[in-house]
mmCIF file of the C-alpha atoms, coordinates in Angstrom:
data_MODEL
# 
_entry.id   MODEL 
# 
loop_
_atom_site.group_PDB 
_atom_site.id 
_atom_site.type_symbol 
_atom_site.label_atom_id 
_atom_site.label_alt_id 
_atom_site.label_comp_id 
_atom_site.label_asym_id 
_atom_site.label_entity_id 
_atom_site.label_seq_id 
_atom_site.pdbx_PDB_ins_code 
_atom_site.Cartn_x 
_atom_site.Cartn_y 
_atom_site.Cartn_z 
_atom_site.occupancy 
_atom_site.B_iso_or_equiv 
_atom_site.pdbx_formal_charge 
_atom_site.auth_seq_id 
_atom_site.auth_comp_id 
_atom_site.auth_asym_id 
_atom_site.auth_atom_id 
_atom_site.pdbx_PDB_model_num 
ATOM 1  C CA . MET A 1 1  ? -15.838 3.429  9.458   1.00 0.00 ? 1  MET A CA 1 
ATOM 2  C CA . SER A 1 2  ? -16.449 7.138  9.941   1.00 0.00 ? 2  SER A CA 1 
ATOM 3  C CA . THR A 1 3  ? -15.973 9.525  7.071   1.00 0.00 ? 3  THR A CA 1 
ATOM 4  C CA . THR A 1 4  ? -12.976 11.798 7.523   1.00 0.00 ? 4  THR A CA 1 
ATOM 5  C CA . ASP A 1 5  ? -12.635 15.036 5.616   1.00 0.00 ? 5  ASP A CA 1 
ATOM 6  C CA . TYR A 1 6  ? -9.090  15.175 4.267   1.00 0.00 ? 6  TYR A CA 1 
ATOM 7  C CA . THR A 1 7  ? -9.569  18.486 2.456   1.00 0.00 ? 7  THR A CA 1 
ATOM 8  C CA . GLU A 1 8  ? -7.407  20.503 4.867   1.00 0.00 ? 8  GLU A CA 1 
ATOM 9  C CA . ILE A 1 9  ? -4.621  17.895 4.694   1.00 0.00 ? 9  ILE A CA 1 
ATOM 10 C CA . ILE A 1 10 ? -4.840  17.977 0.892   1.00 0.00 ? 10 ILE A CA 1 
ATOM 11 C CA . LEU A 1 11 ? -4.659  21.787 0.869   1.00 0.00 ? 11 LEU A CA 1 
ATOM 12 C CA . GLN A 1 12 ? -1.655  21.741 3.225   1.00 0.00 ? 12 GLN A CA 1 
ATOM 13 C CA . GLU A 1 13 ? 0.166   19.216 1.033   1.00 0.00 ? 13 GLU A CA 1 
ATOM 14 C CA . ILE A 1 14 ? -0.567  21.280 -2.092  1.00 0.00 ? 14 ILE A CA 1 
ATOM 15 C CA . GLU A 1 15 ? 0.796   24.353 -0.308  1.00 0.00 ? 15 GLU A CA 1 
ATOM 16 C CA . THR A 1 16 ? 3.946   22.415 0.641   1.00 0.00 ? 16 THR A CA 1 
ATOM 17 C CA . LEU A 1 17 ? 4.444   21.350 -2.985  1.00 0.00 ? 17 LEU A CA 1 
ATOM 18 C CA . THR A 1 18 ? 3.534   24.613 -4.728  1.00 0.00 ? 18 THR A CA 1 
ATOM 19 C CA . LEU A 1 19 ? 4.016   27.303 -2.060  1.00 0.00 ? 19 LEU A CA 1 
ATOM 20 C CA . LYS A 1 20 ? 0.407   28.372 -2.699  1.00 0.00 ? 20 LYS A CA 1 
ATOM 21 C CA . LYS A 1 21 ? -2.632  27.287 -0.695  1.00 0.00 ? 21 LYS A CA 1 
ATOM 22 C CA . PRO A 1 22 ? -5.630  27.115 -3.025  1.00 0.00 ? 22 PRO A CA 1 
ATOM 23 C CA . ALA A 1 23 ? -9.288  27.275 -2.034  1.00 0.00 ? 23 ALA A CA 1 
ATOM 24 C CA . ALA A 1 24 ? -11.003 23.885 -1.690  1.00 0.00 ? 24 ALA A CA 1 
ATOM 25 C CA . ASN A 1 25 ? -12.863 24.309 -4.995  1.00 0.00 ? 25 ASN A CA 1 
ATOM 26 C CA . GLU A 1 26 ? -10.120 26.111 -6.914  1.00 0.00 ? 26 GLU A CA 1 
ATOM 27 C CA . SER A 1 27 ? -9.040  24.523 -10.192 1.00 0.00 ? 27 SER A CA 1 
ATOM 28 C CA . LEU A 1 28 ? -5.709  22.798 -9.673  1.00 0.00 ? 28 LEU A CA 1 
ATOM 29 C CA . LEU A 1 29 ? -4.954  21.262 -13.052 1.00 0.00 ? 29 LEU A CA 1 
ATOM 30 C CA . HIS A 1 30 ? -6.504  23.754 -15.466 1.00 0.00 ? 30 HIS A CA 1 
ATOM 31 C CA . SER A 1 31 ? -4.902  26.630 -13.568 1.00 0.00 ? 31 SER A CA 1 
ATOM 32 C CA . GLY A 1 32 ? -1.510  24.934 -13.832 1.00 0.00 ? 32 GLY A CA 1 
ATOM 33 C CA . LEU A 1 33 ? -1.057  24.838 -10.061 1.00 0.00 ? 33 LEU A CA 1 
ATOM 34 C CA . LEU A 1 34 ? -0.626  21.053 -10.298 1.00 0.00 ? 34 LEU A CA 1 
ATOM 35 C CA . ASP A 1 35 ? 1.072   19.236 -13.149 1.00 0.00 ? 35 ASP A CA 1 
ATOM 36 C CA . SER A 1 36 ? 1.847   15.558 -13.660 1.00 0.00 ? 36 SER A CA 1 
ATOM 37 C CA . ILE A 1 37 ? 4.883   15.671 -11.368 1.00 0.00 ? 37 ILE A CA 1 
ATOM 38 C CA . THR A 1 38 ? 3.157   17.497 -8.516  1.00 0.00 ? 38 THR A CA 1 
ATOM 39 C CA . VAL A 1 39 ? 0.149   15.166 -8.803  1.00 0.00 ? 39 VAL A CA 1 
ATOM 40 C CA . VAL A 1 40 ? 2.459   12.187 -8.261  1.00 0.00 ? 40 VAL A CA 1 
ATOM 41 C CA . ASP A 1 41 ? 4.166   13.986 -5.355  1.00 0.00 ? 41 ASP A CA 1 
ATOM 42 C CA . LEU A 1 42 ? 0.740   14.772 -3.876  1.00 0.00 ? 42 LEU A CA 1 
ATOM 43 C CA . VAL A 1 43 ? -0.386  11.145 -4.224  1.00 0.00 ? 43 VAL A CA 1 
ATOM 44 C CA . VAL A 1 44 ? 2.754   9.931  -2.418  1.00 0.00 ? 44 VAL A CA 1 
ATOM 45 C CA . ALA A 1 45 ? 2.193   12.438 0.399   1.00 0.00 ? 45 ALA A CA 1 
ATOM 46 C CA . LEU A 1 46 ? -1.481  11.478 0.715   1.00 0.00 ? 46 LEU A CA 1 
ATOM 47 C CA . GLU A 1 47 ? -0.605  7.781  0.787   1.00 0.00 ? 47 GLU A CA 1 
ATOM 48 C CA . GLU A 1 48 ? 1.748   8.488  3.695   1.00 0.00 ? 48 GLU A CA 1 
ATOM 49 C CA . LYS A 1 49 ? -0.793  10.647 5.561   1.00 0.00 ? 49 LYS A CA 1 
ATOM 50 C CA . THR A 1 50 ? -3.859  8.429  5.046   1.00 0.00 ? 50 THR A CA 1 
ATOM 51 C CA . GLY A 1 51 ? -2.477  4.923  4.569   1.00 0.00 ? 51 GLY A CA 1 
ATOM 52 C CA . CYS A 1 52 ? -4.449  4.700  1.326   1.00 0.00 ? 52 CYS A CA 1 
ATOM 53 C CA . GLN A 1 53 ? -2.571  2.959  -1.494  1.00 0.00 ? 53 GLN A CA 1 
ATOM 54 C CA . ILE A 1 54 ? -3.249  4.622  -4.850  1.00 0.00 ? 54 ILE A CA 1 
ATOM 55 C CA . SER A 1 55 ? -2.236  2.960  -8.101  1.00 0.00 ? 55 SER A CA 1 
ATOM 56 C CA . VAL A 1 56 ? -1.088  5.138  -10.994 1.00 0.00 ? 56 VAL A CA 1 
ATOM 57 C CA . ALA A 1 57 ? -3.841  3.514  -13.074 1.00 0.00 ? 57 ALA A CA 1 
ATOM 58 C CA . GLU A 1 58 ? -6.428  4.913  -10.639 1.00 0.00 ? 58 GLU A CA 1 
ATOM 59 C CA . ILE A 1 59 ? -5.344  8.516  -11.083 1.00 0.00 ? 59 ILE A CA 1 
ATOM 60 C CA . ALA A 1 60 ? -7.785  10.336 -13.365 1.00 0.00 ? 60 ALA A CA 1 
ATOM 61 C CA . PRO A 1 61 ? -7.475  14.078 -14.028 1.00 0.00 ? 61 PRO A CA 1 
ATOM 62 C CA . GLU A 1 62 ? -11.129 14.665 -13.190 1.00 0.00 ? 62 GLU A CA 1 
ATOM 63 C CA . ASP A 1 63 ? -10.515 13.314 -9.666  1.00 0.00 ? 63 ASP A CA 1 
ATOM 64 C CA . PHE A 1 64 ? -7.662  15.760 -9.067  1.00 0.00 ? 64 PHE A CA 1 
ATOM 65 C CA . GLU A 1 65 ? -9.172  18.981 -10.412 1.00 0.00 ? 65 GLU A CA 1 
ATOM 66 C CA . THR A 1 66 ? -9.960  20.424 -6.957  1.00 0.00 ? 66 THR A CA 1 
ATOM 67 C CA . ALA A 1 67 ? -9.081  19.583 -3.355  1.00 0.00 ? 67 ALA A CA 1 
ATOM 68 C CA . THR A 1 68 ? -12.752 18.763 -2.782  1.00 0.00 ? 68 THR A CA 1 
ATOM 69 C CA . LEU A 1 69 ? -12.685 16.206 -5.616  1.00 0.00 ? 69 LEU A CA 1 
ATOM 70 C CA . ILE A 1 70 ? -9.427  14.727 -4.312  1.00 0.00 ? 70 ILE A CA 1 
ATOM 71 C CA . ASN A 1 71 ? -11.102 14.351 -0.918  1.00 0.00 ? 71 ASN A CA 1 
ATOM 72 C CA . LEU A 1 72 ? -14.044 12.504 -2.530  1.00 0.00 ? 72 LEU A CA 1 
ATOM 73 C CA . PHE A 1 73 ? -11.588 10.267 -4.401  1.00 0.00 ? 73 PHE A CA 1 
ATOM 74 C CA . LEU A 1 74 ? -9.833  9.409  -1.120  1.00 0.00 ? 74 LEU A CA 1 
ATOM 75 C CA . GLN A 1 75 ? -13.169 8.751  0.595   1.00 0.00 ? 75 GLN A CA 1 
ATOM 76 C CA . LYS A 1 76 ? -14.108 6.218  -2.095  1.00 0.00 ? 76 LYS A CA 1 
ATOM 77 C CA . ARG A 1 77 ? -10.713 4.510  -1.916  1.00 0.00 ? 77 ARG A CA 1 
ATOM 78 C CA . LEU A 1 78 ? -10.644 4.339  1.884   1.00 0.00 ? 78 LEU A CA 1 
ATOM 79 C CA . ASN A 1 79 ? -14.228 3.111  2.171   1.00 0.00 ? 79 ASN A CA 1 
ATOM 80 C CA . ALA A 1 80 ? -13.929 0.511  -0.606  1.00 0.00 ? 80 ALA A CA 1 
# 
């Protein structure tokens, strides 16, 4: 399976949820751009866009700190 970069999709979904498009390596949680509710909303949107099922137990704050890290998290899940 080829590796797909979902960073732009992630950034677009964050912009839809927060009305702000962050940089790929911008802090999302520590800056307050994402909170627990928007993380769940983002996960639901990413599940719909990628077909990747993500359990709540799999969501770790360190994986959702930047769009780049979210992309890496998705890569691992999709290639597992």
